[in-house]
């Protein structure tokens, strides 16, 4: 099997990291997928073992191993709790790239990643066109949450309740910005991210409003591409590289003190994955390294840099808001206090904690597409925790989590509004 | 390989989803937490009910298919590494707590219940299940019973065997056997529940376990004593025991481990200390206060440089955070970590610690020593890289010497990890050939086709 040898060579890069796993199995205690399935192949230890066997050419079924390794939310809970400090996410990303290189990309993914995602302008045009026809064959699912569902498309999207694409994406509402620092004396680069841009432009608008309120100058270059994580998670390193260098060229054109995003996944990707996965000795790697320090989630920026503090004791709280910790913010970056501070800083809001606020909602990007029923059973637990608080609003810091939570709530016609933390805060500004 | 028809029969019993035969799945059940070579089973079978366990066993017995039972696979002695022509019988579909009886203070559970989940559920009812193996967040009750798992509270509260009141298990032939009762006292028949405890899956397969619960202690007090010599620390352990004080936890950490913990967790441990003792007493508030004060006196008298008594829950938490971080901290230093659990009578702790230090020098190996000094169960932890063949050979020799040292001091090969395949070869040194012969005769009578976890404890 000379072929298997080629794959083993690709995996040599991560071999040292694999041996750090002492097989204690403690990842079983925290993995949301393992909690549902109880299958060793679904937990980090099992996946790392399969990679070890592939790297030693002792496992022949590379395709089977790839399927196991891809069945992961990439939530990072295992890594955050690993006694040996195994770099699990890095291992999985590199392994997915190696396995995809070896086994090739499926035609559908090829079309999505290389045909669309890789070309931001083409992607924007397609999405704009799609938004005009999207309501064909769909019907309103829950008017309060604004979701729709589709029997016509059920073969593709299942029973999901989804928010339609925005009539006008954020990049059409606000094409680009280059404003000087105001009273804060600071200027930030703003990376809205795909979901904000195409589905929730109101999040982008809220960010702008808040930044203007605090006198922060904004550099938002035109034509931003995806942060690249969907491609990378599917092992599509080429598309990732191309998206990264596209974004790097855009952002290095401006001066900024911080790079902020309203998306937990984008923040974690820019801050950690860009420098980790950018091609060696490339300009992208150099820039990513420079920016990592400056990259922040919007709440973290407001609280840690601008010192936004909770409102005084005299505030009359009328709205109960509960907060869900996105994995990429809490597990990957350790940011959990700041979004809560921001809710407390919002004039009429009271924060009510839910049980297990930091457990994964089950979205996991493409995990949701490939393992919907599993994703849903994890998500329904999150829904139960949200409802148990009695709060009328659930806030979070990741548009993808919002999508998942909205689907779960909508399917049960729960009367809970889903918002980004920055929307909650922006709404209470004078 | 198993025949197609046999696989179909397993599927008929457990459902199609209850049987895994793909190469990746079989490989995923080929290892456990022990540093040993993996062995892929021919299939993984996952019963969802008591009846299904019985039927699977009967089928295996008729066809001579070896069965290795697995809960979480956190085993540290290779007890859950299967045979290549056999099956892994996975118990984690059976994870219900059947009953927590507050009036009679017992719990009835299915085999796959995770220990920490049971402990939490029990605590929620104002009761206490003391055994707390380091793996309790993932390890299952049946695995704990089969290995007679220990933990940090062993000194005062004993280990898993002290809480097993009754068992239901399936014999190799697939017959349901019960033993023990829900009563505190029971002498009906052979103590099969006792026999099954620590049997490591070689005598039967648990389907239900009844565990004793106790009232939780009302108060507790924790402290950290800092020493300039290991000798002083270990002599303190002996002095505490001699003074008839039984702390619930009495843990030792050597300088190597202290520094590893400090590098990793930065909890503010004194890097120059040669040893630390982490001590907790619990019980009635009056007793706790009295024992606590006496402990401080003893530590001081035995040469402790400093004693930090936790003033509140947060400070107590800090004391234990340091101990909990020990394994993680050591694990980060080298790729392979060999965690031993040879145990000596408590009075021999000083001698055992110096023997370990001697072996580290003799073989030029990094050994961090921490563990349950109070019950004589130390965890000398050898840090190495298994890929370095020459060094690995030294590690094997060092481990062998370590066992000899423990046995020479009147100790035992394993305090809490079990024998499995890791230590089966050393059994004779501790119990003698006639004990092994007796065990083999018993095993042959109970399991004539040798299908229940062959090779473990007593060899083939």
PDB file of N, CA, C and O in Angstrom, chain A residues 296-310 323 325 329-330 333-346 351 353 397 421-422 425:
ATOM      1  N   UNK A 296      -9.817  40.945  18.666  1.00  0.00           N
ATOM      2  CA  UNK A 296     -10.712  40.850  19.822  1.00  0.00           C
ATOM      3  C   UNK A 296     -12.161  40.697  19.410  1.00  0.00           C
ATOM      4  O   UNK A 296     -12.588  41.210  18.382  1.00  0.00           O
ATOM      5  N   UNK A 297     -12.876  40.025  20.271  1.00  0.00           N
ATOM      6  CA  UNK A 297     -14.325  39.992  20.149  1.00  0.00           C
ATOM      7  C   UNK A 297     -14.841  41.379  20.533  1.00  0.00           C
ATOM      8  O   UNK A 297     -14.234  42.065  21.365  1.00  0.00           O
ATOM      9  N   UNK A 298     -15.956  41.776  19.976  1.00  0.00           N
ATOM     10  CA  UNK A 298     -16.471  43.119  20.210  1.00  0.00           C
ATOM     11  C   UNK A 298     -16.725  43.403  21.702  1.00  0.00           C
ATOM     12  O   UNK A 298     -16.386  44.470  22.207  1.00  0.00           O
ATOM     13  N   UNK A 299     -17.273  42.440  22.430  1.00  0.00           N
ATOM     14  CA  UNK A 299     -17.534  42.657  23.864  1.00  0.00           C
ATOM     15  C   UNK A 299     -16.228  42.829  24.629  1.00  0.00           C
ATOM     16  O   UNK A 299     -16.112  43.669  25.514  1.00  0.00           O
ATOM     17  N   UNK A 300     -15.255  42.000  24.263  1.00  0.00           N
ATOM     18  CA  UNK A 300     -13.963  42.071  24.940  1.00  0.00           C
ATOM     19  C   UNK A 300     -13.342  43.447  24.720  1.00  0.00           C
ATOM     20  O   UNK A 300     -12.803  44.047  25.648  1.00  0.00           O
ATOM     21  N   UNK A 301     -13.455  43.950  23.499  1.00  0.00           N
ATOM     22  CA  UNK A 301     -12.917  45.276  23.186  1.00  0.00           C
ATOM     23  C   UNK A 301     -13.616  46.353  24.021  1.00  0.00           C
ATOM     24  O   UNK A 301     -12.970  47.207  24.630  1.00  0.00           O
ATOM     25  N   UNK A 302     -14.928  46.276  24.063  1.00  0.00           N
ATOM     26  CA  UNK A 302     -15.673  47.315  24.787  1.00  0.00           C
ATOM     27  C   UNK A 302     -15.376  47.291  26.284  1.00  0.00           C
ATOM     28  O   UNK A 302     -15.206  48.325  26.908  1.00  0.00           O
ATOM     29  N   UNK A 303     -15.292  46.109  26.847  1.00  0.00           N
ATOM     30  CA  UNK A 303     -15.111  46.005  28.294  1.00  0.00           C
ATOM     31  C   UNK A 303     -13.641  46.176  28.689  1.00  0.00           C
ATOM     32  O   UNK A 303     -13.317  46.961  29.570  1.00  0.00           O
ATOM     33  N   UNK A 304     -12.738  45.454  28.009  1.00  0.00           N
ATOM     34  CA  UNK A 304     -11.329  45.486  28.416  1.00  0.00           C
ATOM     35  C   UNK A 304     -10.603  46.749  27.955  1.00  0.00           C
ATOM     36  O   UNK A 304      -9.723  47.239  28.640  1.00  0.00           O
ATOM     37  N   UNK A 305     -10.955  47.242  26.778  1.00  0.00           N
ATOM     38  CA  UNK A 305     -10.225  48.403  26.259  1.00  0.00           C
ATOM     39  C   UNK A 305     -10.958  49.708  26.568  1.00  0.00           C
ATOM     40  O   UNK A 305     -10.366  50.665  27.047  1.00  0.00           O
ATOM     41  N   UNK A 306     -12.270  49.728  26.300  1.00  0.00           N
ATOM     42  CA  UNK A 306     -13.015  50.975  26.519  1.00  0.00           C
ATOM     43  C   UNK A 306     -13.609  51.084  27.921  1.00  0.00           C
ATOM     44  O   UNK A 306     -14.248  52.078  28.254  1.00  0.00           O
ATOM     45  N   UNK A 307     -13.402  50.024  28.720  1.00  0.00           N
ATOM     46  CA  UNK A 307     -13.868  50.026  30.111  1.00  0.00           C
ATOM     47  C   UNK A 307     -15.368  50.270  30.274  1.00  0.00           C
ATOM     48  O   UNK A 307     -15.790  50.979  31.191  1.00  0.00           O
ATOM     49  N   UNK A 308     -16.156  49.723  29.377  1.00  0.00           N
ATOM     50  CA  UNK A 308     -17.606  49.796  29.560  1.00  0.00           C
ATOM     51  C   UNK A 308     -17.941  48.979  30.806  1.00  0.00           C
ATOM     52  O   UNK A 308     -17.539  47.816  30.924  1.00  0.00           O
ATOM     53  N   UNK A 309     -18.620  49.620  31.750  1.00  0.00           N
ATOM     54  CA  UNK A 309     -18.879  48.954  33.033  1.00  0.00           C
ATOM     55  C   UNK A 309     -20.373  48.776  33.240  1.00  0.00           C
ATOM     56  O   UNK A 309     -21.173  49.499  32.648  1.00  0.00           O
ATOM     57  N   UNK A 310     -20.751  47.820  34.094  1.00  0.00           N
ATOM     58  CA  UNK A 310     -22.175  47.629  34.371  1.00  0.00           C
ATOM     59  C   UNK A 310     -22.826  48.917  34.864  1.00  0.00           C
ATOM     60  O   UNK A 310     -22.184  49.718  35.545  1.00  0.00           O
ATOM     61  N   UNK A 323     -27.417  34.357  28.843  1.00  0.00           N
ATOM     62  CA  UNK A 323     -26.287  34.370  27.906  1.00  0.00           C
ATOM     63  C   UNK A 323     -25.764  32.971  27.628  1.00  0.00           C
ATOM     64  O   UNK A 323     -25.539  32.183  28.538  1.00  0.00           O
ATOM     65  N   UNK A 325     -22.568  30.938  26.114  1.00  0.00           N
ATOM     66  CA  UNK A 325     -21.156  31.086  25.752  1.00  0.00           C
ATOM     67  C   UNK A 325     -20.854  30.329  24.465  1.00  0.00           C
ATOM     68  O   UNK A 325     -20.919  29.099  24.448  1.00  0.00           O
ATOM     69  N   UNK A 329     -15.445  31.322  21.803  1.00  0.00           N
ATOM     70  CA  UNK A 329     -15.087  32.451  22.652  1.00  0.00           C
ATOM     71  C   UNK A 329     -14.629  31.962  24.029  1.00  0.00           C
ATOM     72  O   UNK A 329     -13.596  32.364  24.536  1.00  0.00           O
ATOM     73  N   UNK A 330     -15.428  31.083  24.626  1.00  0.00           N
ATOM     74  CA  UNK A 330     -15.158  30.654  25.995  1.00  0.00           C
ATOM     75  C   UNK A 330     -14.046  29.615  26.055  1.00  0.00           C
ATOM     76  O   UNK A 330     -13.080  29.770  26.802  1.00  0.00           O
ATOM     77  N   UNK A 333     -10.781  31.053  23.600  1.00  0.00           N
ATOM     78  CA  UNK A 333     -10.137  32.320  23.950  1.00  0.00           C
ATOM     79  C   UNK A 333     -10.308  32.710  25.412  1.00  0.00           C
ATOM     80  O   UNK A 333      -9.756  33.722  25.848  1.00  0.00           O
ATOM     81  N   UNK A 334     -11.086  31.978  26.149  1.00  0.00           N
ATOM     82  CA  UNK A 334     -11.273  32.294  27.567  1.00  0.00           C
ATOM     83  C   UNK A 334     -12.056  33.578  27.801  1.00  0.00           C
ATOM     84  O   UNK A 334     -11.940  34.202  28.847  1.00  0.00           O
ATOM     85  N   UNK A 335     -12.848  33.990  26.810  1.00  0.00           N
ATOM     86  CA  UNK A 335     -13.646  35.206  26.968  1.00  0.00           C
ATOM     87  C   UNK A 335     -15.071  34.832  27.395  1.00  0.00           C
ATOM     88  O   UNK A 335     -15.825  34.249  26.609  1.00  0.00           O
ATOM     89  N   UNK A 336     -15.402  35.113  28.648  1.00  0.00           N
ATOM     90  CA  UNK A 336     -16.758  34.797  29.105  1.00  0.00           C
ATOM     91  C   UNK A 336     -17.307  35.909  29.994  1.00  0.00           C
ATOM     92  O   UNK A 336     -18.510  36.121  30.082  1.00  0.00           O
ATOM     93  N   UNK A 337     -16.413  36.641  30.649  1.00  0.00           N
ATOM     94  CA  UNK A 337     -16.841  37.693  31.561  1.00  0.00           C
ATOM     95  C   UNK A 337     -17.346  38.908  30.794  1.00  0.00           C
ATOM     96  O   UNK A 337     -18.384  39.495  31.137  1.00  0.00           O
ATOM     97  N   UNK A 338     -16.644  39.268  29.719  1.00  0.00           N
ATOM     98  CA  UNK A 338     -16.925  40.523  29.027  1.00  0.00           C
ATOM     99  C   UNK A 338     -18.326  40.606  28.413  1.00  0.00           C
ATOM    100  O   UNK A 338     -18.999  41.635  28.578  1.00  0.00           O
ATOM    101  N   UNK A 339     -18.791  39.568  27.711  1.00  0.00           N
ATOM    102  CA  UNK A 339     -20.158  39.674  27.177  1.00  0.00           C
ATOM    103  C   UNK A 339     -21.195  39.843  28.290  1.00  0.00           C
ATOM    104  O   UNK A 339     -22.189  40.554  28.123  1.00  0.00           O
ATOM    105  N   UNK A 340     -20.944  39.203  29.411  1.00  0.00           N
ATOM    106  CA  UNK A 340     -21.874  39.321  30.546  1.00  0.00           C
ATOM    107  C   UNK A 340     -21.852  40.752  31.088  1.00  0.00           C
ATOM    108  O   UNK A 340     -22.892  41.305  31.441  1.00  0.00           O
ATOM    109  N   UNK A 341     -20.644  41.322  31.162  1.00  0.00           N
ATOM    110  CA  UNK A 341     -20.513  42.710  31.609  1.00  0.00           C
ATOM    111  C   UNK A 341     -21.328  43.627  30.703  1.00  0.00           C
ATOM    112  O   UNK A 341     -21.973  44.566  31.168  1.00  0.00           O
ATOM    113  N   UNK A 342     -21.269  43.332  29.418  1.00  0.00           N
ATOM    114  CA  UNK A 342     -21.958  44.182  28.446  1.00  0.00           C
ATOM    115  C   UNK A 342     -23.479  44.107  28.634  1.00  0.00           C
ATOM    116  O   UNK A 342     -24.179  45.114  28.519  1.00  0.00           O
ATOM    117  N   UNK A 343     -23.968  42.920  28.947  1.00  0.00           N
ATOM    118  CA  UNK A 343     -25.408  42.783  29.203  1.00  0.00           C
ATOM    119  C   UNK A 343     -25.771  43.577  30.462  1.00  0.00           C
ATOM    120  O   UNK A 343     -26.762  44.306  30.500  1.00  0.00           O
ATOM    121  N   UNK A 344     -24.899  43.451  31.466  1.00  0.00           N
ATOM    122  CA  UNK A 344     -25.166  44.192  32.709  1.00  0.00           C
ATOM    123  C   UNK A 344     -25.061  45.699  32.486  1.00  0.00           C
ATOM    124  O   UNK A 344     -25.676  46.485  33.208  1.00  0.00           O
ATOM    125  N   UNK A 345     -24.256  46.081  31.493  1.00  0.00           N
ATOM    126  CA  UNK A 345     -24.086  47.507  31.199  1.00  0.00           C
ATOM    127  C   UNK A 345     -25.272  48.060  30.402  1.00  0.00           C
ATOM    128  O   UNK A 345     -25.411  49.265  30.240  1.00  0.00           O
ATOM    129  N   UNK A 346     -26.098  47.152  29.894  1.00  0.00           N
ATOM    130  CA  UNK A 346     -27.242  47.597  29.097  1.00  0.00           C
ATOM    131  C   UNK A 346     -28.352  48.052  30.036  1.00  0.00           C
ATOM    132  O   UNK A 346     -28.802  47.280  30.897  1.00  0.00           O
ATOM    133  N   UNK A 351     -29.130  40.199  33.822  1.00  0.00           N
ATOM    134  CA  UNK A 351     -28.567  38.939  33.342  1.00  0.00           C
ATOM    135  C   UNK A 351     -29.032  37.787  34.237  1.00  0.00           C
ATOM    136  O   UNK A 351     -28.879  37.840  35.449  1.00  0.00           O
ATOM    137  N   UNK A 353     -28.364  33.768  34.613  1.00  0.00           N
ATOM    138  CA  UNK A 353     -27.525  32.677  34.118  1.00  0.00           C
ATOM    139  C   UNK A 353     -28.354  31.430  33.842  1.00  0.00           C
ATOM    140  O   UNK A 353     -29.255  31.090  34.599  1.00  0.00           O
ATOM    141  N   UNK A 397     -22.658  35.541  21.442  1.00  0.00           N
ATOM    142  CA  UNK A 397     -21.660  36.345  20.731  1.00  0.00           C
ATOM    143  C   UNK A 397     -21.235  35.699  19.430  1.00  0.00           C
ATOM    144  O   UNK A 397     -20.150  35.955  18.938  1.00  0.00           O
ATOM    145  N   UNK A 421     -25.174  39.867  21.695  1.00  0.00           N
ATOM    146  CA  UNK A 421     -24.930  40.738  22.840  1.00  0.00           C
ATOM    147  C   UNK A 421     -24.825  42.203  22.420  1.00  0.00           C
ATOM    148  O   UNK A 421     -25.328  43.100  23.100  1.00  0.00           O
ATOM    149  N   UNK A 422     -24.186  42.421  21.278  1.00  0.00           N
ATOM    150  CA  UNK A 422     -23.970  43.799  20.843  1.00  0.00           C
ATOM    151  C   UNK A 422     -25.299  44.476  20.478  1.00  0.00           C
ATOM    152  O   UNK A 422     -25.454  45.692  20.643  1.00  0.00           O
ATOM    153  N   UNK A 425     -26.888  45.560  23.766  1.00  0.00           N
ATOM    154  CA  UNK A 425     -26.229  46.759  24.274  1.00  0.00           C
ATOM    155  C   UNK A 425     -26.602  47.977  23.418  1.00  0.00           C
ATOM    156  O   UNK A 425     -26.956  49.038  23.939  1.00  0.00           O
TER     157      UNK A 425
END
